[in-house]
CSV table of C-alpha atoms in Angstrom, one decimal:
chain,number,residue,atom,x,y,z
J,63,UNK,CA,21.8,3.4,-7.9
J,64,UNK,CA,23.7,5.9,-10.0
J,65,UNK,CA,21.5,8.0,-11.4
J,66,UNK,CA,21.0,8.7,-8.2
J,67,UNK,CA,23.8,9.6,-7.2
J,68,UNK,CA,24.1,12.4,-10.3
J,69,UNK,CA,20.9,13.4,-9.3
J,70,UNK,CA,22.0,14.5,-5.5
J,71,UNK,CA,25.5,14.9,-5.9
J,72,UNK,CA,26.3,11.7,-3.6
J,73,UNK,CA,27.7,7.7,-4.5
J,74,UNK,CA,25.7,5.6,-2.6
J,75,UNK,CA,26.2,2.7,-5.3
J,76,UNK,CA,29.7,2.0,-3.6
J,77,UNK,CA,27.7,0.9,0.2
J,78,UNK,CA,25.2,-1.0,1.7
J,79,UNK,CA,24.5,1.4,4.2
J,80,UNK,CA,22.9,3.8,1.7
J,81,UNK,CA,21.2,2.4,-0.5
J,82,UNK,CA,18.0,2.9,0.9
J,83,UNK,CA,18.3,5.7,0.0
J,84,UNK,CA,17.8,4.9,-3.3
J,85,UNK,CA,14.9,2.6,-2.8
J,86,UNK,CA,13.5,5.6,-1.7
J,87,UNK,CA,13.9,7.5,-4.8
J,88,UNK,CA,12.6,5.2,-6.8
J,89,UNK,CA,9.3,4.6,-4.0
J,90,UNK,CA,9.0,8.7,-5.4
J,91,UNK,CA,9.4,8.5,-8.3
J,92,UNK,CA,6.6,5.4,-9.3
J,93,UNK,CA,4.1,7.1,-6.6
J,94,UNK,CA,4.1,10.2,-8.4
J,95,UNK,CA,3.6,8.0,-11.6
J,96,UNK,CA,0.7,7.0,-10.2
J,97,UNK,CA,-1.1,10.4,-9.6
J,98,UNK,CA,-0.2,10.5,-13.6
J,99,UNK,CA,-2.1,7.3,-14.4
J,100,UNK,CA,-4.7,8.5,-11.7
J,101,UNK,CA,-6.0,10.8,-13.8
J,102,UNK,CA,-5.4,9.1,-17.4
J,103,UNK,CA,-7.9,6.6,-16.0
J,104,UNK,CA,-10.2,10.1,-14.8
J,105,UNK,CA,-10.2,11.5,-17.7
J,106,UNK,CA,-11.2,8.4,-19.4
J,107,UNK,CA,-14.5,7.4,-16.8
J,108,UNK,CA,-15.6,11.4,-16.3
J,109,UNK,CA,-13.7,14.1,-18.3
J,110,UNK,CA,-9.9,16.1,-17.5
J,111,UNK,CA,-11.8,17.7,-14.3
J,112,UNK,CA,-13.2,14.4,-12.6
J,113,UNK,CA,-8.8,12.8,-13.6
J,114,UNK,CA,-7.8,16.2,-12.0
J,115,UNK,CA,-9.8,16.0,-9.0
J,116,UNK,CA,-8.7,12.2,-8.9
J,117,UNK,CA,-5.1,13.0,-9.2
J,118,UNK,CA,-5.0,15.8,-6.5
J,119,UNK,CA,-6.6,13.8,-4.2
J,120,UNK,CA,-4.2,10.8,-5.4
J,121,UNK,CA,-1.4,13.4,-5.0
J,122,UNK,CA,-3.1,14.5,-1.1
J,123,UNK,CA,-3.1,10.5,0.3
J,124,UNK,CA,-1.4,10.7,3.5
J,125,UNK,CA,-1.1,7.1,3.4
J,126,UNK,CA,1.1,7.4,-0.2
J,127,UNK,CA,3.4,10.3,1.1
J,128,UNK,CA,4.2,7.6,3.8
J,129,UNK,CA,4.8,4.8,1.8
J,130,UNK,CA,6.6,6.7,-0.7
J,131,UNK,CA,8.9,7.7,1.9
J,132,UNK,CA,10.5,4.1,2.3
J,133,UNK,CA,12.5,1.8,0.8
J,134,UNK,CA,8.9,-0.8,0.0
J,135,UNK,CA,7.3,-2.2,-2.3
J,136,UNK,CA,4.1,-0.7,-2.4
J,137,UNK,CA,4.5,2.2,-3.9
J,138,UNK,CA,6.0,0.0,-6.9
J,139,UNK,CA,3.2,-2.8,-6.5
J,140,UNK,CA,0.6,-0.2,-6.5
J,141,UNK,CA,2.1,1.8,-10.0
J,142,UNK,CA,2.4,-2.0,-11.6
J,143,UNK,CA,-1.4,-2.3,-10.8
J,144,UNK,CA,-2.4,1.0,-12.4
J,145,UNK,CA,-0.3,0.3,-15.1
J,146,UNK,CA,-1.9,-3.1,-15.6
J,147,UNK,CA,-6.0,-1.5,-15.8
J,148,UNK,CA,-5.0,0.9,-17.8
J,149,UNK,CA,-2.8,-1.2,-20.5
J,150,UNK,CA,-6.1,-3.5,-20.1
J,151,UNK,CA,-8.6,-0.5,-21.0
J,152,UNK,CA,-6.1,0.1,-24.1
J,153,UNK,CA,-6.2,-3.1,-25.0
J,154,UNK,CA,-10.2,-3.2,-25.0
J,155,UNK,CA,-10.0,-0.1,-27.7
J,156,UNK,CA,-7.4,-1.4,-30.2
J,157,UNK,CA,-7.5,-5.3,-29.6
J,158,UNK,CA,-4.1,-5.6,-31.0
J,159,UNK,CA,-1.4,-8.4,-30.0
J,160,UNK,CA,0.5,-6.2,-29.1
J,161,UNK,CA,-1.6,-4.7,-26.4
J,162,UNK,CA,-2.5,-7.6,-24.7
J,163,UNK,CA,1.4,-8.2,-24.3
J,164,UNK,CA,2.0,-5.0,-23.1
J,165,UNK,CA,-0.5,-5.6,-20.4
J,166,UNK,CA,0.4,-9.0,-19.7
J,167,UNK,CA,4.3,-7.7,-19.2
J,168,UNK,CA,3.0,-5.5,-16.8
J,169,UNK,CA,0.8,-8.2,-14.5
J,170,UNK,CA,4.2,-9.9,-14.8
J,171,UNK,CA,6.1,-7.3,-13.4
J,172,UNK,CA,3.2,-6.4,-10.2
J,173,UNK,CA,3.4,-10.4,-9.5
J,174,UNK,CA,7.4,-10.1,-9.6
J,175,UNK,CA,6.8,-7.8,-6.9
J,176,UNK,CA,4.4,-8.8,-4.7
J,177,UNK,CA,2.5,-12.3,-5.0
J,178,UNK,CA,-0.7,-11.0,-3.1
J,179,UNK,CA,-2.3,-9.4,-6.4
J,180,UNK,CA,-3.0,-12.2,-8.1
J,181,UNK,CA,-6.3,-11.9,-8.2
J,182,UNK,CA,-5.3,-9.2,-11.6
J,183,UNK,CA,-5.2,-12.7,-13.4
J,184,UNK,CA,-8.9,-12.1,-12.8
J,185,UNK,CA,-9.5,-8.9,-14.2
J,186,UNK,CA,-6.9,-9.4,-17.5
J,187,UNK,CA,-9.4,-12.3,-18.0
J,188,UNK,CA,-13.0,-9.8,-17.5
J,189,UNK,CA,-10.6,-7.6,-19.9
J,190,UNK,CA,-10.2,-10.4,-22.8
J,191,UNK,CA,-13.9,-11.3,-22.3
J,192,UNK,CA,-15.5,-7.5,-22.4
J,193,UNK,CA,-13.0,-7.3,-25.3
J,194,UNK,CA,-14.7,-10.3,-27.6
J,195,UNK,CA,-18.3,-9.2,-26.8
J,196,UNK,CA,-17.8,-5.8,-27.7
J,197,UNK,CA,-15.9,-7.8,-31.6
J,198,UNK,CA,-18.7,-10.5,-31.7
J,199,UNK,CA,-20.0,-8.9,-34.5
J,200,UNK,CA,-17.3,-8.6,-36.6
J,201,UNK,CA,-17.1,-12.7,-36.3
J,202,UNK,CA,-19.6,-15.0,-38.6
J,203,UNK,CA,-19.5,-17.4,-36.0
J,204,UNK,CA,-19.2,-17.9,-32.3
J,205,UNK,CA,-15.8,-20.1,-32.7
J,206,UNK,CA,-13.7,-17.2,-34.2
J,207,UNK,CA,-14.7,-15.2,-31.3
J,208,UNK,CA,-14.3,-17.8,-28.6
J,209,UNK,CA,-10.8,-18.3,-30.5
J,210,UNK,CA,-9.6,-14.9,-31.2
J,211,UNK,CA,-10.4,-14.3,-26.9
J,212,UNK,CA,-8.0,-17.8,-26.3
J,213,UNK,CA,-5.5,-16.0,-28.5
J,214,UNK,CA,-5.1,-13.2,-26.5
J,215,UNK,CA,-5.5,-15.2,-23.1
J,216,UNK,CA,-2.7,-16.9,-24.1
J,217,UNK,CA,-0.5,-14.5,-25.4
J,218,UNK,CA,-0.8,-12.2,-22.5
J,219,UNK,CA,0.0,-15.1,-20.2
J,220,UNK,CA,3.2,-15.5,-21.9
J,221,UNK,CA,4.0,-11.9,-21.6
J,222,UNK,CA,3.5,-12.2,-18.3
J,223,UNK,CA,5.3,-15.1,-17.4
J,224,UNK,CA,8.4,-13.7,-18.9
J,225,UNK,CA,8.1,-11.0,-17.3
J,226,UNK,CA,7.9,-12.9,-14.1
J,227,UNK,CA,11.0,-14.8,-15.0
J,228,UNK,CA,13.2,-11.6,-15.4
J,229,UNK,CA,12.6,-9.8,-12.7
J,230,UNK,CA,11.8,-12.5,-10.2
J,231,UNK,CA,14.2,-15.2,-10.9
J,232,UNK,CA,14.8,-16.8,-7.5
J,233,UNK,CA,11.2,-18.0,-7.7
J,234,UNK,CA,11.9,-20.4,-10.8
J,235,UNK,CA,15.1,-20.7,-9.5
J,236,UNK,CA,13.6,-22.3,-6.8
J,237,UNK,CA,10.3,-22.4,-7.2
J,238,UNK,CA,9.7,-24.8,-3.8
J,239,UNK,CA,11.2,-22.2,-2.0
J,240,UNK,CA,9.3,-19.4,-2.9
J,241,UNK,CA,6.2,-21.5,-2.9
J,242,UNK,CA,7.2,-22.7,0.7
J,243,UNK,CA,7.5,-18.7,1.6
J,244,UNK,CA,4.6,-17.5,0.2
J,245,UNK,CA,2.4,-20.4,2.1
J,246,UNK,CA,4.3,-19.4,5.7
J,247,UNK,CA,2.7,-15.5,4.5
J,248,UNK,CA,0.2,-16.4,3.8
J,249,UNK,CA,-0.4,-18.7,7.2
J,250,UNK,CA,0.4,-15.4,9.1
J,251,UNK,CA,-2.1,-13.3,7.2
J,252,UNK,CA,-4.9,-15.6,7.6
J,253,UNK,CA,-3.8,-16.2,11.8
J,254,UNK,CA,-3.5,-19.9,11.6
J,255,UNK,CA,0.2,-19.0,12.1
J,256,UNK,CA,1.1,-17.0,15.3
J,257,UNK,CA,3.5,-14.9,15.7
J,258,UNK,CA,4.1,-11.6,17.7
J,259,UNK,CA,3.9,-8.9,15.8
J,260,UNK,CA,0.3,-9.0,14.7
J,261,UNK,CA,-1.1,-10.6,17.7
J,262,UNK,CA,-2.8,-6.3,18.1
J,263,UNK,CA,-5.0,-7.9,15.0
J,264,UNK,CA,-6.6,-10.6,16.9
J,265,UNK,CA,-10.6,-10.0,17.4
J,266,UNK,CA,-10.1,-7.1,15.0
J,267,UNK,CA,-14.3,-7.0,12.9
J,268,UNK,CA,-13.0,-7.6,9.3
J,269,UNK,CA,-13.7,-4.3,6.8
J,270,UNK,CA,-14.8,-2.2,10.0
J,271,UNK,CA,-11.1,-1.9,11.2
J,272,UNK,CA,-9.7,-1.0,7.9
J,273,UNK,CA,-12.8,1.7,7.0
J,274,UNK,CA,-11.6,3.4,10.1
J,275,UNK,CA,-7.9,2.7,9.4
J,276,UNK,CA,-8.8,4.4,6.2
J,277,UNK,CA,-10.3,7.4,7.9
J,278,UNK,CA,-8.5,7.9,10.5
J,279,UNK,CA,-5.0,7.3,9.2
J,280,UNK,CA,-4.5,6.8,5.5
J,281,UNK,CA,-6.9,9.2,4.1
J,282,UNK,CA,-8.7,11.8,6.8
J,283,UNK,CA,-12.2,12.3,7.4
J,284,UNK,CA,-12.7,14.3,4.2
J,285,UNK,CA,-11.6,12.2,1.9
J,286,UNK,CA,-13.0,9.5,3.2
J,287,UNK,CA,-16.4,11.0,3.1
J,288,UNK,CA,-15.9,11.3,-0.4
J,289,UNK,CA,-14.9,8.0,-1.5
J,290,UNK,CA,-17.7,6.6,0.1
J,291,UNK,CA,-19.9,9.5,-2.0
J,292,UNK,CA,-17.6,8.2,-5.6
J,293,UNK,CA,-18.7,4.5,-5.1
J,294,UNK,CA,-21.7,5.6,-5.5
J,295,UNK,CA,-21.8,7.7,-7.9
J,296,UNK,CA,-20.0,5.0,-9.9
J,297,UNK,CA,-21.7,2.1,-8.9
J,298,UNK,CA,-25.0,4.4,-10.4
J,299,UNK,CA,-22.7,4.9,-13.2
J,300,UNK,CA,-22.8,1.8,-13.9
J,301,UNK,CA,-25.9,0.3,-13.6
J,302,UNK,CA,-26.7,3.5,-16.4
J,303,UNK,CA,-24.3,3.1,-18.9
J,304,UNK,CA,-22.0,0.3,-18.3
J,305,UNK,CA,-18.2,1.5,-19.0
J,306,UNK,CA,-15.2,-0.5,-19.5
J,307,UNK,CA,-12.8,1.7,-17.4
J,308,UNK,CA,-15.5,1.6,-14.4
J,309,UNK,CA,-15.9,-2.1,-14.6
J,310,UNK,CA,-12.0,-3.1,-14.6
J,311,UNK,CA,-12.2,-0.6,-11.2
J,312,UNK,CA,-14.6,-2.1,-9.6
J,313,UNK,CA,-13.6,-5.4,-10.5
J,314,UNK,CA,-10.2,-5.1,-9.1
J,315,UNK,CA,-11.5,-3.1,-5.8
J,316,UNK,CA,-13.7,-6.5,-5.5
J,317,UNK,CA,-11.4,-9.7,-6.1
J,318,UNK,CA,-8.5,-7.4,-4.2
J,319,UNK,CA,-10.9,-6.2,-1.2
J,320,UNK,CA,-11.8,-9.6,-0.5
J,321,UNK,CA,-8.2,-10.6,-1.0
J,322,UNK,CA,-7.4,-8.5,1.8
J,323,UNK,CA,-10.7,-8.3,4.2
J,324,UNK,CA,-10.9,-11.3,5.1
J,325,UNK,CA,-7.7,-12.3,6.8
J,326,UNK,CA,-6.6,-11.4,10.4
J,327,UNK,CA,-3.7,-9.6,9.7
J,328,UNK,CA,-4.8,-5.9,8.4
J,329,UNK,CA,-1.9,-3.8,7.6
J,330,UNK,CA,-3.1,-0.6,6.4
J,331,UNK,CA,-0.2,-0.5,3.4
J,332,UNK,CA,-1.8,-3.3,2.6
J,333,UNK,CA,-4.5,-1.3,0.5
J,334,UNK,CA,-1.7,0.4,-1.2
J,335,UNK,CA,-3.6,-1.0,-4.6
J,336,UNK,CA,-6.1,0.2,-3.7
J,337,UNK,CA,-5.0,3.7,-3.7
J,338,UNK,CA,-5.7,4.6,-7.3
J,339,UNK,CA,-9.3,3.3,-6.9
J,340,UNK,CA,-9.9,5.4,-3.7
J,341,UNK,CA,-8.7,8.4,-5.5
J,342,UNK,CA,-11.0,8.2,-8.7
J,343,UNK,CA,-14.0,7.4,-6.3
J,344,UNK,CA,-13.2,10.5,-4.8
J,345,UNK,CA,-13.2,12.5,-7.2
J,346,UNK,CA,-15.7,11.8,-9.3
J,347,UNK,CA,-17.4,12.4,-5.9
J,348,UNK,CA,-16.2,16.1,-5.7
J,349,UNK,CA,-16.9,16.6,-10.0
J,350,UNK,CA,-20.7,14.9,-9.2
J,351,UNK,CA,-20.8,17.2,-6.8
J,352,UNK,CA,-19.6,20.0,-8.9
J,353,UNK,CA,-21.6,19.1,-11.5
J,354,UNK,CA,-25.1,19.0,-9.7
J,355,UNK,CA,-24.2,23.2,-8.7
J,356,UNK,CA,-23.6,23.8,-12.6
J,357,UNK,CA,-26.9,22.4,-13.7
J,358,UNK,CA,-28.9,24.3,-11.4
J,359,UNK,CA,-26.7,27.8,-12.7
J,360,UNK,CA,-25.4,27.8,-9.2
J,361,UNK,CA,-21.7,28.4,-11.1
J,362,UNK,CA,-19.8,30.2,-8.4
J,363,UNK,CA,-20.8,26.9,-6.2
J,364,UNK,CA,-19.5,24.3,-8.7
J,365,UNK,CA,-15.7,26.4,-7.7
J,366,UNK,CA,-16.0,26.5,-4.5
J,367,UNK,CA,-17.7,24.0,-2.8
J,368,UNK,CA,-14.8,21.8,-5.1
J,369,UNK,CA,-12.5,24.2,-4.4
J,370,UNK,CA,-13.5,23.4,-0.1
J,371,UNK,CA,-13.4,19.6,-0.1
J,372,UNK,CA,-9.9,20.2,-1.5
J,373,UNK,CA,-8.8,22.1,1.0
J,374,UNK,CA,-10.2,20.2,3.7
J,375,UNK,CA,-8.0,17.3,1.8
J,376,UNK,CA,-4.8,19.1,1.7
J,377,UNK,CA,-5.8,20.6,5.6
J,378,UNK,CA,-5.3,16.8,7.4
J,379,UNK,CA,-2.4,15.7,4.7
J,380,UNK,CA,-0.4,18.9,5.7
J,381,UNK,CA,-1.4,17.9,9.4
J,382,UNK,CA,0.6,14.5,8.5
J,383,UNK,CA,3.4,15.8,7.1
J,384,UNK,CA,4.1,18.0,10.2
J,385,UNK,CA,5.4,15.0,11.4
J,386,UNK,CA,8.5,15.5,8.8
J,387,UNK,CA,9.1,18.9,10.0
J,388,UNK,CA,11.2,18.5,13.3
J,389,UNK,CA,13.4,15.6,14.3
J,390,UNK,CA,11.8,12.2,14.9
J,391,UNK,CA,11.1,11.4,17.9
J,392,UNK,CA,13.3,7.7,18.0
J,393,UNK,CA,16.8,10.0,17.1
J,394,UNK,CA,15.8,13.0,19.6
J,395,UNK,CA,15.1,10.2,22.1
J,396,UNK,CA,18.9,8.7,21.4
J,397,UNK,CA,20.0,12.1,21.5
J,398,UNK,CA,18.0,12.8,24.9
J,399,UNK,CA,19.7,9.2,25.9
J,400,UNK,CA,23.5,9.9,25.1
J,401,UNK,CA,23.7,13.1,27.0
J,402,UNK,CA,21.7,11.9,29.9
J,403,UNK,CA,22.0,8.6,30.3
J,404,UNK,CA,25.5,7.3,31.8
J,405,UNK,CA,28.0,5.4,30.2
J,406,UNK,CA,28.3,1.3,30.8
J,407,UNK,CA,24.4,1.8,31.5
J,408,UNK,CA,22.1,-1.7,31.3
J,409,UNK,CA,18.9,-0.9,29.7
J,410,UNK,CA,16.1,-2.8,28.8
J,411,UNK,CA,13.3,-2.6,26.0
J,412,UNK,CA,10.9,-4.9,24.7
J,413,UNK,CA,12.2,-8.1,22.7
J,414,UNK,CA,9.5,-6.9,19.6
J,415,UNK,CA,10.3,-3.0,19.2
J,416,UNK,CA,12.6,-1.1,18.1
J,417,UNK,CA,15.0,-0.5,20.6
J,418,UNK,CA,16.9,2.5,22.0
J,419,UNK,CA,19.2,4.8,21.8
J,420,UNK,CA,20.0,4.1,18.1
J,421,UNK,CA,23.6,4.4,16.3
J,422,UNK,CA,23.6,8.1,15.3
J,423,UNK,CA,27.1,8.4,13.9
J,424,UNK,CA,30.5,7.3,15.1
J,425,UNK,CA,30.4,9.0,18.4
J,426,UNK,CA,26.9,8.8,19.1
J,427,UNK,CA,26.3,4.8,19.3
J,428,UNK,CA,26.0,2.4,21.6
J,429,UNK,CA,29.2,0.8,21.6
J,430,UNK,CA,30.9,4.0,22.3
J,431,UNK,CA,28.9,4.8,25.3
J,432,UNK,CA,29.2,1.1,27.1
J,433,UNK,CA,25.4,0.4,27.1
J,434,UNK,CA,24.4,-3.1,27.4
J,435,UNK,CA,21.1,-4.0,26.2
J,436,UNK,CA,19.1,-6.4,28.2
J,437,UNK,CA,15.7,-8.0,25.9
J,438,UNK,CA,12.6,-8.7,27.7
J,439,UNK,CA,10.1,-10.9,25.5
J,440,UNK,CA,6.8,-9.9,26.3
J,441,UNK,CA,4.8,-11.9,24.7
J,442,UNK,CA,6.5,-15.4,25.5
J,443,UNK,CA,3.4,-15.3,27.5
J,444,UNK,CA,5.2,-18.3,30.4
J,445,UNK,CA,2.0,-18.4,33.4
J,446,UNK,CA,1.3,-15.3,35.5
J,447,UNK,CA,3.1,-16.1,38.7
J,448,UNK,CA,6.0,-17.1,36.2
J,449,UNK,CA,6.1,-14.2,34.5
J,450,UNK,CA,5.1,-11.6,37.6
J,451,UNK,CA,9.3,-13.2,39.1
J,452,UNK,CA,10.8,-13.2,35.5
J,453,UNK,CA,10.0,-9.5,35.1
J,454,UNK,CA,11.2,-8.4,38.3
J,455,UNK,CA,14.3,-10.6,38.1
J,456,UNK,CA,15.4,-9.2,35.2
J,457,UNK,CA,15.0,-5.4,36.2
J,458,UNK,CA,16.2,-5.5,39.2
J,459,UNK,CA,19.1,-5.7,37.1
J,460,UNK,CA,19.3,-2.8,35.1
J,461,UNK,CA,19.4,0.6,34.9
J,462,UNK,CA,17.0,2.0,32.4
J,463,UNK,CA,13.7,0.6,31.5
J,464,UNK,CA,13.0,2.1,27.8
J,465,UNK,CA,9.2,1.6,26.1
J,466,UNK,CA,10.1,3.4,22.3
J,467,UNK,CA,5.7,2.7,21.4
J,468,UNK,CA,2.6,0.8,22.6
J,469,UNK,CA,3.2,-1.9,19.9
J,470,UNK,CA,3.2,-4.6,22.4
J,471,UNK,CA,0.9,-3.3,25.2
J,472,UNK,CA,-1.8,-2.4,22.9
J,473,UNK,CA,-1.3,-6.4,21.7
J,474,UNK,CA,-2.1,-7.9,25.2
J,475,UNK,CA,-5.8,-6.8,25.4
J,476,UNK,CA,-6.1,-9.0,22.2
J,477,UNK,CA,-5.1,-12.3,24.0
J,478,UNK,CA,-6.6,-11.9,27.1
J,479,UNK,CA,-6.2,-15.9,27.5
J,480,UNK,CA,-2.7,-15.9,26.6
J,481,UNK,CA,-1.6,-13.1,28.9
């Protein structure tokens, strides 16, 4: 908060209402650092040019840009996951105790941010096994190789627990509450515990739904196609020349992908820790295309085609960024309400959606206009005749009905037996 205040010249550390700006500032910082990490890993896998392509794709990802605008854990989590992968690559090269301790600390930071990346522990194990296998000739007996691996595993484990304890002390202070909350969230995500705000995912197809969301909203069609091409290119490279960096990326993609693909709840932001992997795949695809033209002595095409592809990605990003060019629709709607809805009016909105108008300032707020809010829970799902009577009775007592989104109405067709 102090650093942010010095940068922007405003004091947001003294009051809670402005603390979200500090969180947004940090989210943007972590997202920027993630782009730099993507370049480093891309350069490690396929050279400097591939790293630059991947970093450009990561920087132009609409999904990452959106998440960097919010005070949420997603940008933080993505960075710590990618930093763990990078440190594991360094640890595999060096084999030193220090390198595995650093990787363990990074893993602990990722877990302290969000427990859904527990499969990252498997990646640490894979890295240790690969590092031990690469050094098997340095030891006279197999037991020495195993002992080397166990020592590194214990160091990484202790380091991760230490980092987790420092940055998520409440989990150790009240472990029963922490575990209970994790289980509760896992039940919500799996669909075994029904909550209204996840009903829009009932009946959606695993994997197919995520692919559609990634291509349509998260990345755009050009980047979406490049991701699939890059996945093929990376797989082909690993079959011909197994590379630790590529193996770790594939292991993370599969391990975490299973965790988020199978459950019923499929919020797009759950894919955030895979953004760097997708960017690296897209970067590899562009590099492979450029290399294909270069090997056929088509130098101009080797430059022009990647440029056109990047422009295609940038066009989709520019279209997405246009949402930030004007007044937020909810703010504009609130301003219209204050200008046109008489003071003292009774306003009804859906219980599971954001109600309008928003409180904009000291003079433009619901209390100043004496608005009365009357919420209706359409998710309650009483029997049809009772629902009709209840709706009729309630709307007869209000002046305005405001439906600020299709969140509730779009979820109802997913549960025809309920509504």
